[in-house]
């Protein structure tokens, strides 16, 4: 059968979905199991194991016309079929639909918009910034249109029922998706601000590093209002927001900034080996801190070198090419908050575009499957690039893994507080592997993930001694999970099964 724009309309005739076809709407495609158009060979509708993705779309956005999936073609691209009919896209307005009835255990968010590079990241970033947990996601952004479904819950495991919060989620996504073009890597979110000065640090990790950095800032009359520090594979990165002690505003004096930079480089640069320490200043209020940390770590090549974890405890990342069209990336790892954001952020910053994909998280494992191409339109064709992508995705998953003991500090904010707390940790032989520092309405809300200097668990007597020194009511202990052993089974997911009937997989060569 020759499917071209001239005879297209003869097949767009509302065939029932049980024909095993590609269900097409003006906003994307839904892969379904390939089959013939012989009615006698079709299973009865009431005996079909319907795909959850198709269920959600039929309920929230019923299909308007259909295309048969041809046994002679491996994939039908909307950009090819509808190129003479681009007006179809302009007829559909960008929209966000939030439904609490489509799923029993989650709030369903459907996003339809014109697709631009980085749109998926912007949507996932909104959900992540609002501390929503993505339990499942179905992604389709081929043919110039972005059509995704996310099943999300609160961190407490419940649906989102607050109508004001639902309206705010919808407003945030609509503001970002479709209309917002992500800034270039070299100018991510840079906007002038008088609120604070941003300091970005990168260098070799070592015990007591954060304590020394915060001590230098305190001596230079800088107050840390917000910060986030990551360590991974012997490297450390930090994004720190500071203000002047006296004016509570950004530091703008060039001479003073030069002094701060010089002293911080001396601290961070100690034992940096062949990689130079980096200190960068910017006056910005809209930089996405976590995305910037991923970029700093990536630029510092933290994915290279000797891994601390044994191979069996690291995430499982595999790549497969499909008929020279896509590279399929599959990832299995321990589930944790913001996992999807970390992966999508890394793929985007590596200049890869996600065309199709799915995410499914369970208590013991998170599974992610993405069909990607480079921005130049090509899949990954070299073994060297394959290995690099695998290393970078493993690093993205591991950077935010909560190793060690989680300590939560809640106290009245004051100048030098961070320096005092981190000095206490250092004097008791604790190493900070990750930290989140925040100040709200005069209150310091800090979270530290700590181990002993050898990377092992901290003894309880040391923790109690530190709590007594800082204040038992101020410092609380919360055990946090570590990255579990990745399951290497070949269990097939729904979307993987369906797409395997459209694409013929072959190993990457």
Coordinates of C-alpha atoms in Angstrom, one line a residue:
X1 CA 0.0 0.0 0.0
X2 CA 1.4 3.4 -1.0
X3 CA 0.7 5.9 1.7
X4 CA 1.2 9.4 0.4
X5 CA -0.6 12.8 0.8
X6 CA -2.7 12.1 -2.3
X7 CA -4.4 9.0 -1.1
X8 CA -4.1 9.8 2.7
X9 CA -7.7 11.0 3.0
X10 CA -9.0 7.7 1.7
X11 CA -7.6 5.9 4.8
X12 CA -8.4 8.6 7.4
X13 CA -11.9 7.1 7.9
X14 CA -12.3 6.5 11.6
X15 CA -11.4 2.8 11.7
X16 CA -11.9 1.2 15.1
X17 CA -8.8 1.0 17.3
X18 CA -9.0 -2.8 17.6
X19 CA -7.6 -3.0 14.0
X20 CA -4.1 -2.8 15.5
X21 CA -3.1 0.5 13.9
X22 CA -1.4 3.7 14.5
X23 CA -4.0 6.0 16.2
X24 CA -3.3 9.5 15.0
X25 CA -4.7 12.8 16.2
X26 CA -3.7 16.3 15.2
X27 CA -1.3 16.3 18.2
X28 CA 0.7 13.1 17.7
X29 CA 0.7 9.4 17.3
X30 CA 0.0 6.5 19.6
X31 CA 1.9 3.3 18.6
X32 CA -0.2 0.2 18.7
X33 CA 0.6 -3.4 18.0
X34 CA 1.1 -4.0 14.2
X35 CA -1.5 -6.2 12.6
X36 CA -3.3 -6.7 9.3
X37 CA -6.7 -5.3 8.3
X38 CA -8.3 -8.7 8.1
X39 CA -11.3 -8.6 10.4
X40 CA -11.3 -12.4 10.7
X41 CA -7.8 -12.3 12.2
X42 CA -8.6 -9.7 14.8
X43 CA -9.2 -10.6 18.5
X44 CA -12.5 -9.6 20.0
X45 CA -12.5 -6.2 21.6
X46 CA -13.5 -7.5 25.1
X47 CA -10.5 -9.8 25.1
X48 CA -7.8 -7.3 24.2
X49 CA -5.2 -6.2 26.7
X50 CA -5.5 -2.5 26.0
X51 CA -2.5 -0.2 26.5
X52 CA -2.8 2.2 29.4
X53 CA -1.4 5.0 27.3
X54 CA -4.1 4.6 24.7
X55 CA -6.7 4.5 27.4
X56 CA -5.6 7.8 28.8
X57 CA -5.6 9.5 25.4
X58 CA -9.0 8.2 24.4
X59 CA -10.4 9.4 27.6
X60 CA -8.8 12.8 27.6
X61 CA -8.4 13.5 23.9
X62 CA -10.4 11.1 21.7
X63 CA -8.7 10.3 18.3
X64 CA -10.2 11.9 15.2
X65 CA -8.8 9.8 12.5
X66 CA -6.5 6.8 12.0
X67 CA -3.7 5.4 9.8
X68 CA -3.2 1.7 9.3
X69 CA 0.2 0.4 10.3
X70 CA 1.7 -1.1 7.3
X71 CA 3.7 -4.3 7.5
X72 CA 6.0 -3.0 4.8
X73 CA 7.0 0.2 6.7
X74 CA 9.0 0.3 10.0
X75 CA 7.7 3.7 11.0
X76 CA 5.4 6.4 9.8
X77 CA 6.6 9.9 10.7
X78 CA 4.0 12.7 11.0
X79 CA 6.6 15.2 9.6
X80 CA 6.7 13.1 6.4
X81 CA 3.0 12.4 6.0
X82 CA 1.7 15.8 6.9
X83 CA 4.4 18.0 5.5
X84 CA 1.9 19.4 2.8
X85 CA -0.7 19.8 5.5
X86 CA 1.1 21.8 8.2
X87 CA -2.0 23.8 8.8
X88 CA -3.3 20.8 10.8
X89 CA -0.9 21.7 13.6
X90 CA -1.7 25.4 13.6
X91 CA -5.4 24.6 14.0
X92 CA -4.7 23.0 17.4
X93 CA -4.0 25.3 20.3
X94 CA -1.4 24.5 23.0
X95 CA -3.0 23.1 26.1
X96 CA -2.6 21.4 29.4
X97 CA -5.3 19.1 30.7
X98 CA -5.2 17.9 34.3
X99 CA -7.5 15.0 35.2
X100 CA -8.0 13.3 38.6
X101 CA -10.4 10.8 37.3
X102 CA -8.4 9.1 34.6
X103 CA -6.3 7.2 37.2
X104 CA -7.1 5.7 40.6
X105 CA -3.8 6.4 42.2
X106 CA -2.3 9.5 40.5
X107 CA -3.1 12.9 38.9
X108 CA -2.8 12.7 35.1
X109 CA -1.3 15.7 33.3
X110 CA -1.5 15.8 29.5
X111 CA 0.5 18.4 27.7
X112 CA -0.1 19.2 24.0
X113 CA 2.0 21.9 22.4
X114 CA 4.2 22.8 19.4
X115 CA 7.5 21.0 19.9
X116 CA 10.8 22.8 20.3
X117 CA 14.1 21.6 21.4
X118 CA 14.1 21.5 25.2
X119 CA 10.3 21.4 25.6
X120 CA 10.3 18.1 27.4
X121 CA 12.9 19.3 29.8
X122 CA 10.9 22.5 30.5
X123 CA 7.8 20.5 31.4
X124 CA 9.7 18.0 33.5
X125 CA 11.5 20.8 35.2
X126 CA 8.2 22.5 36.2
X127 CA 6.9 19.2 37.8
X128 CA 10.2 18.6 39.6
X129 CA 10.4 22.2 40.9
X130 CA 7.0 21.7 42.5
X131 CA 8.2 18.6 44.2
X132 CA 5.9 16.3 42.3
X133 CA 6.8 12.6 41.9
X134 CA 6.5 11.3 38.3
X135 CA 5.2 7.7 38.6
X136 CA 4.6 7.2 34.9
X137 CA 5.2 9.2 31.7
X138 CA 4.4 8.6 28.1
X139 CA 6.3 10.8 25.6
X140 CA 5.7 11.5 21.9
X141 CA 7.2 14.5 20.2
X142 CA 7.7 13.4 16.6
X143 CA 6.4 15.5 13.6
X144 CA 6.8 18.9 15.3
X145 CA 4.2 18.3 18.0
X146 CA 4.7 17.6 21.7
X147 CA 2.1 15.3 23.3
X148 CA 3.0 13.8 26.7
X149 CA 1.1 12.3 29.6
X150 CA 2.5 12.3 33.1
X151 CA 1.0 10.5 36.1
X152 CA 2.2 12.4 39.2
X153 CA 1.6 12.3 42.9
X154 CA 2.6 14.3 46.0
X155 CA 5.7 13.3 47.9
X156 CA 3.3 11.8 50.5
X157 CA 2.1 9.4 47.8
X158 CA -1.4 10.9 47.2
X159 CA -3.1 12.6 44.3
X160 CA -3.0 16.4 44.0
X161 CA -6.4 17.6 45.1
X162 CA -5.7 21.3 46.0
X163 CA -7.4 23.2 43.2
X164 CA -5.2 26.3 43.6
X165 CA -2.1 24.1 43.2
X166 CA -3.6 22.4 40.2
X167 CA -4.3 25.8 38.6
X168 CA -0.7 26.9 39.4
X169 CA 0.7 23.7 37.8
X170 CA -1.3 24.3 34.6
X171 CA -0.3 28.0 34.5
X172 CA 3.4 27.1 34.9
X173 CA 3.5 24.4 32.2
X174 CA 1.5 26.5 29.8
X175 CA 3.9 29.4 30.3
X176 CA 6.9 27.2 29.6
X177 CA 5.9 24.6 27.1
X178 CA 5.6 25.5 23.4
X179 CA 6.4 29.2 23.8
X180 CA 9.6 29.1 25.8
X181 CA 12.9 28.5 23.8
X182 CA 15.5 27.2 26.3
X183 CA 18.5 29.5 26.6
X184 CA 21.9 28.4 25.2
X185 CA 24.2 26.5 27.4
X186 CA 26.5 29.4 27.9
X187 CA 23.8 31.7 29.1
X188 CA 21.4 29.4 31.0
X189 CA 18.9 31.6 32.8
X190 CA 21.2 34.6 33.2
X191 CA 19.2 37.7 34.2
X192 CA 20.3 40.8 36.1
X193 CA 19.4 41.0 39.7
X194 CA 20.2 43.0 42.8
X195 CA 19.2 40.2 45.2
X196 CA 22.3 38.1 45.4
X197 CA 25.5 37.1 43.7
X198 CA 25.9 33.6 42.3
X199 CA 29.1 31.8 42.8
X200 CA 29.8 28.6 40.8
X201 CA 32.6 26.3 42.0
X202 CA 34.2 23.2 40.5
X203 CA 37.1 21.2 41.7
X204 CA 38.4 18.0 43.4
X205 CA 36.4 16.7 46.3
X206 CA 38.0 16.2 49.7
X207 CA 36.9 16.1 53.3
X208 CA 36.2 19.5 54.8
X209 CA 36.0 21.3 51.5
X210 CA 32.6 22.9 52.2
X211 CA 33.8 24.0 55.6
X212 CA 36.8 25.8 54.2
X213 CA 34.7 27.5 51.5
X214 CA 32.0 28.7 53.9
X215 CA 34.8 30.0 56.3
X216 CA 36.3 32.0 53.5
X217 CA 32.9 33.5 52.6
X218 CA 32.3 34.4 56.3
X219 CA 35.7 36.1 56.7
X220 CA 34.9 38.1 53.6
X221 CA 31.6 39.3 55.0
X222 CA 29.4 37.2 52.7
X223 CA 26.2 35.6 53.9
X224 CA 25.2 32.4 52.2
X225 CA 21.4 32.5 51.6
X226 CA 21.0 29.5 49.3
X227 CA 23.4 26.8 48.0
X228 CA 23.5 23.4 46.6
X229 CA 26.6 21.2 46.6
X230 CA 27.1 17.9 44.8
X231 CA 30.0 15.5 44.8
X232 CA 30.6 12.6 42.5
X233 CA 33.5 10.4 41.4
X234 CA 36.1 12.6 43.3
X235 CA 34.7 15.8 41.8
X236 CA 32.8 18.6 43.6
X237 CA 30.5 21.3 42.2
X238 CA 28.5 24.0 44.0
X239 CA 26.2 26.9 43.1
X240 CA 26.1 29.4 46.0
X241 CA 24.0 32.5 46.4
X242 CA 25.6 35.1 48.6
X243 CA 24.8 38.6 49.8
X244 CA 26.7 41.4 51.4
X245 CA 26.4 41.2 55.2
X246 CA 25.6 44.9 55.6
X247 CA 23.4 45.6 52.6
X248 CA 21.8 42.2 52.2
X249 CA 22.1 42.6 48.5
X250 CA 24.3 41.4 45.7
X251 CA 28.0 42.1 45.8
X252 CA 29.0 44.3 42.8
X253 CA 32.4 45.8 43.7
X254 CA 34.8 44.4 41.1
X255 CA 37.8 44.5 43.5
X256 CA 35.9 42.7 46.2
X257 CA 34.7 40.0 43.8
X258 CA 38.3 39.6 42.5
X259 CA 39.5 39.0 46.1
X260 CA 36.7 36.4 46.8
X261 CA 37.5 34.6 43.5
X262 CA 41.2 34.5 44.3
X263 CA 40.7 33.1 47.8
X264 CA 38.1 30.5 46.8
X265 CA 40.3 29.3 43.9
X266 CA 43.1 28.8 46.5
X267 CA 40.8 26.6 48.6
X268 CA 39.1 24.7 45.8
X269 CA 42.3 24.3 43.8
X270 CA 44.2 22.5 46.6
X271 CA 45.0 19.0 45.4
X272 CA 43.1 19.5 42.1
X273 CA 45.6 17.5 40.2
X274 CA 45.5 18.0 36.4
X275 CA 42.1 19.7 36.4
X276 CA 42.1 23.4 37.3
X277 CA 39.6 24.6 39.9
X278 CA 36.9 27.0 38.6
X279 CA 35.2 29.9 40.2
X280 CA 32.6 31.9 38.2
X281 CA 30.5 34.9 39.3
X282 CA 27.2 36.0 37.9
X283 CA 24.4 38.3 39.0
X284 CA 21.3 36.2 38.2
X285 CA 18.0 35.4 39.7
X286 CA 16.5 32.9 37.3
X287 CA 19.3 30.3 36.8
X288 CA 18.0 26.8 37.3
X289 CA 20.4 25.7 40.0
X290 CA 20.1 21.9 39.5
X291 CA 20.5 22.1 35.7
X292 CA 23.5 24.3 36.2
X293 CA 25.1 21.7 38.6
X294 CA 24.6 19.0 36.0
X295 CA 26.3 21.2 33.4
X296 CA 29.2 22.0 35.8
X297 CA 29.8 18.4 36.6
X298 CA 29.5 17.4 32.9
X299 CA 32.1 20.1 31.9
X300 CA 34.3 18.9 34.7
X301 CA 34.1 15.3 33.2
X302 CA 33.0 13.7 36.4
X303 CA 31.8 10.7 34.4
X304 CA 35.4 9.7 33.6
X305 CA 37.8 7.9 35.8
X306 CA 37.5 5.2 38.5
X307 CA 34.0 4.6 39.8
X308 CA 33.6 4.2 43.6
X309 CA 30.6 1.9 43.2
X310 CA 30.9 -1.7 42.2
X311 CA 29.4 -2.5 38.8
X312 CA 26.5 -4.5 40.4
X313 CA 25.3 -1.5 42.4
X314 CA 25.3 1.1 39.6
X315 CA 22.4 1.9 37.3
X316 CA 22.0 -0.3 34.2
X317 CA 22.1 1.8 31.0
X318 CA 21.9 0.2 27.6
X319 CA 21.8 1.6 24.0
X320 CA 20.3 -0.1 20.9
X321 CA 19.9 1.3 17.4
X322 CA 16.7 0.7 15.4
X323 CA 16.8 0.6 11.6
X324 CA 19.1 3.7 11.5
X325 CA 16.2 5.8 12.7
X326 CA 16.6 6.0 16.5
X327 CA 18.9 5.0 19.3
X328 CA 16.9 3.4 22.2
X329 CA 18.2 4.3 25.6
X330 CA 17.0 2.1 28.5
X331 CA 17.8 2.7 32.1
X332 CA 17.1 0.7 35.2
X333 CA 18.0 2.1 38.6
X334 CA 16.8 2.6 42.1
X335 CA 13.9 5.1 42.1
X336 CA 14.4 8.4 43.8
X337 CA 13.0 12.0 43.6
X338 CA 13.9 14.0 40.5
X339 CA 15.3 11.0 38.6
X340 CA 13.5 11.8 35.4
X341 CA 14.6 15.4 35.4
X342 CA 18.3 14.4 35.8
X343 CA 18.2 12.1 32.8
X344 CA 16.2 14.4 30.5
X345 CA 18.5 17.3 31.5
X346 CA 21.6 15.4 30.6
X347 CA 20.2 14.2 27.3
X348 CA 19.2 17.7 26.4
X349 CA 22.5 19.3 27.3
X350 CA 24.3 16.6 25.3
X351 CA 22.3 17.8 22.3
X352 CA 20.0 14.7 22.0
X353 CA 16.3 15.0 21.3
X354 CA 13.7 12.6 22.8
X355 CA 11.1 11.6 20.2
X356 CA 9.3 8.8 22.1
X357 CA 9.6 7.3 25.5
X358 CA 8.1 6.0 28.7
X359 CA 8.9 6.1 32.4
X360 CA 7.6 3.6 35.0
X361 CA 8.6 3.7 38.6
X362 CA 8.1 1.1 41.3
X363 CA 9.3 1.0 44.9
X364 CA 12.2 -1.3 43.9
X365 CA 13.1 0.0 40.5
X366 CA 12.6 2.8 38.0
X367 CA 12.5 2.0 34.3
X368 CA 13.1 4.6 31.6
X369 CA 13.1 4.1 27.9
X370 CA 13.8 6.9 25.4
X371 CA 14.0 6.9 21.6
X372 CA 16.5 9.6 20.8
X373 CA 18.5 11.2 18.0
X374 CA 21.2 13.8 18.0
X375 CA 20.1 17.3 17.0
X376 CA 21.6 16.7 13.6
X377 CA 18.9 14.0 13.1
X378 CA 21.2 11.0 13.4
X379 CA 21.2 8.2 15.9
X380 CA 24.4 7.2 17.8
X381 CA 26.6 5.4 15.3
X382 CA 30.0 5.1 17.0
X383 CA 31.1 2.9 19.9
X384 CA 33.0 5.8 21.5
X385 CA 29.9 8.0 21.6
X386 CA 27.8 5.1 22.8
X387 CA 30.2 4.6 25.8
X388 CA 30.2 8.3 26.5
X389 CA 26.4 8.5 26.6
X390 CA 26.3 5.5 28.9
X391 CA 28.9 7.0 31.2
X392 CA 27.1 10.4 31.3
X393 CA 23.7 8.9 32.0
X394 CA 25.1 6.8 34.8
X395 CA 26.7 9.9 36.3
X396 CA 23.5 11.9 36.0
X397 CA 21.6 9.2 37.9
X398 CA 24.3 8.8 40.6
X399 CA 25.1 12.5 41.3
X400 CA 22.0 13.1 43.4
X401 CA 21.9 9.6 45.0
X402 CA 21.5 10.1 48.7
X403 CA 24.3 8.1 50.2
X404 CA 25.1 8.1 53.9
X405 CA 23.1 9.8 56.6
X406 CA 20.7 12.7 56.1
X407 CA 20.9 15.4 58.7
X408 CA 18.3 18.2 58.7
X409 CA 19.1 21.5 60.3
X410 CA 16.4 24.0 61.2
X411 CA 17.6 27.1 63.1
X412 CA 17.5 30.9 63.1
X413 CA 19.7 32.2 60.3
X414 CA 22.8 34.3 61.1
X415 CA 26.0 35.2 59.5
X416 CA 28.5 32.4 59.8
X417 CA 26.0 29.7 60.6
X418 CA 27.0 27.5 57.7
X419 CA 30.7 27.9 58.6
X420 CA 30.0 26.8 62.2
X421 CA 27.9 23.8 61.2
X422 CA 30.3 22.5 58.6
X423 CA 33.3 23.1 60.9
X424 CA 31.6 20.9 63.5
X425 CA 31.1 18.1 61.0
X426 CA 34.8 18.4 59.9
X427 CA 36.1 18.3 63.5
X428 CA 34.1 15.1 64.0
X429 CA 35.5 13.4 60.9
X430 CA 32.3 13.7 58.8
X431 CA 32.4 14.2 55.0
X432 CA 29.6 16.0 53.3
X433 CA 28.7 14.2 50.0
X434 CA 25.8 16.5 49.2
X435 CA 24.1 19.5 50.7
X436 CA 21.1 21.8 50.1
X437 CA 21.2 25.2 51.9
X438 CA 18.1 27.5 52.0
X439 CA 17.0 30.5 53.9
X440 CA 13.3 31.5 54.2
X441 CA 12.0 34.3 56.4
X442 CA 15.0 34.4 58.6
X443 CA 15.0 30.6 59.1
X444 CA 17.8 28.3 57.9
X445 CA 16.6 25.1 56.4
X446 CA 19.6 22.9 55.5
X447 CA 20.0 19.3 54.5
X448 CA 23.3 17.5 54.7
X449 CA 24.2 14.0 53.5
X450 CA 27.2 12.8 55.3
X451 CA 29.5 9.8 55.7
X452 CA 32.8 9.2 57.6
X453 CA 36.0 10.1 55.9
X454 CA 36.3 6.6 54.4
X455 CA 32.8 6.8 52.8
X456 CA 31.2 4.4 55.3
X457 CA 28.2 4.9 57.6
X458 CA 28.6 7.3 60.5
X459 CA 28.6 5.8 64.0
X460 CA 25.6 6.7 66.1
X461 CA 27.6 8.0 69.0
X462 CA 29.3 10.5 66.8
X463 CA 25.9 11.7 65.5
X464 CA 24.6 12.1 69.0
X465 CA 27.7 14.1 70.0
X466 CA 27.2 16.5 67.1
X467 CA 23.5 16.9 67.8
X468 CA 24.3 17.8 71.5
X469 CA 26.9 20.4 70.3
X470 CA 24.7 22.0 67.7
X471 CA 21.3 21.5 69.5
X472 CA 19.2 18.4 69.6
X473 CA 16.1 20.3 68.5
X474 CA 18.0 22.0 65.7
X475 CA 19.6 19.0 64.1
X476 CA 17.5 15.9 63.2
X477 CA 18.6 12.6 61.7
X478 CA 16.8 10.9 58.9
X479 CA 18.2 7.8 57.3
X480 CA 18.2 8.0 53.5
X481 CA 18.3 5.3 50.9
X482 CA 21.2 4.4 48.7
X483 CA 21.3 3.3 45.1
X484 CA 20.3 -0.4 45.0
X485 CA 21.4 -3.2 42.8
X486 CA 20.1 -2.7 39.3
X487 CA 17.8 -5.4 37.9
X488 CA 19.2 -6.7 34.7
X489 CA 16.2 -8.8 33.7
X490 CA 14.7 -8.4 30.3
X491 CA 11.2 -7.7 31.5
X492 CA 9.4 -5.9 28.8
X493 CA 7.2 -2.9 29.5
X494 CA 3.9 -2.1 27.7
X495 CA 5.3 0.7 25.6
X496 CA 8.5 -1.3 24.8
X497 CA 6.4 -4.2 23.7
X498 CA 4.3 -2.0 21.4
X499 CA 7.2 -0.2 19.9
X500 CA 9.0 -3.4 19.4
X501 CA 6.3 -4.3 16.9
X502 CA 6.9 -1.2 15.0
X503 CA 10.7 -1.1 15.1
X504 CA 13.0 -4.0 14.4
X505 CA 15.9 -3.7 16.8
X506 CA 19.5 -4.5 16.1
X507 CA 22.6 -4.1 18.3
X508 CA 24.6 -0.9 18.0
X509 CA 27.5 -1.3 15.6

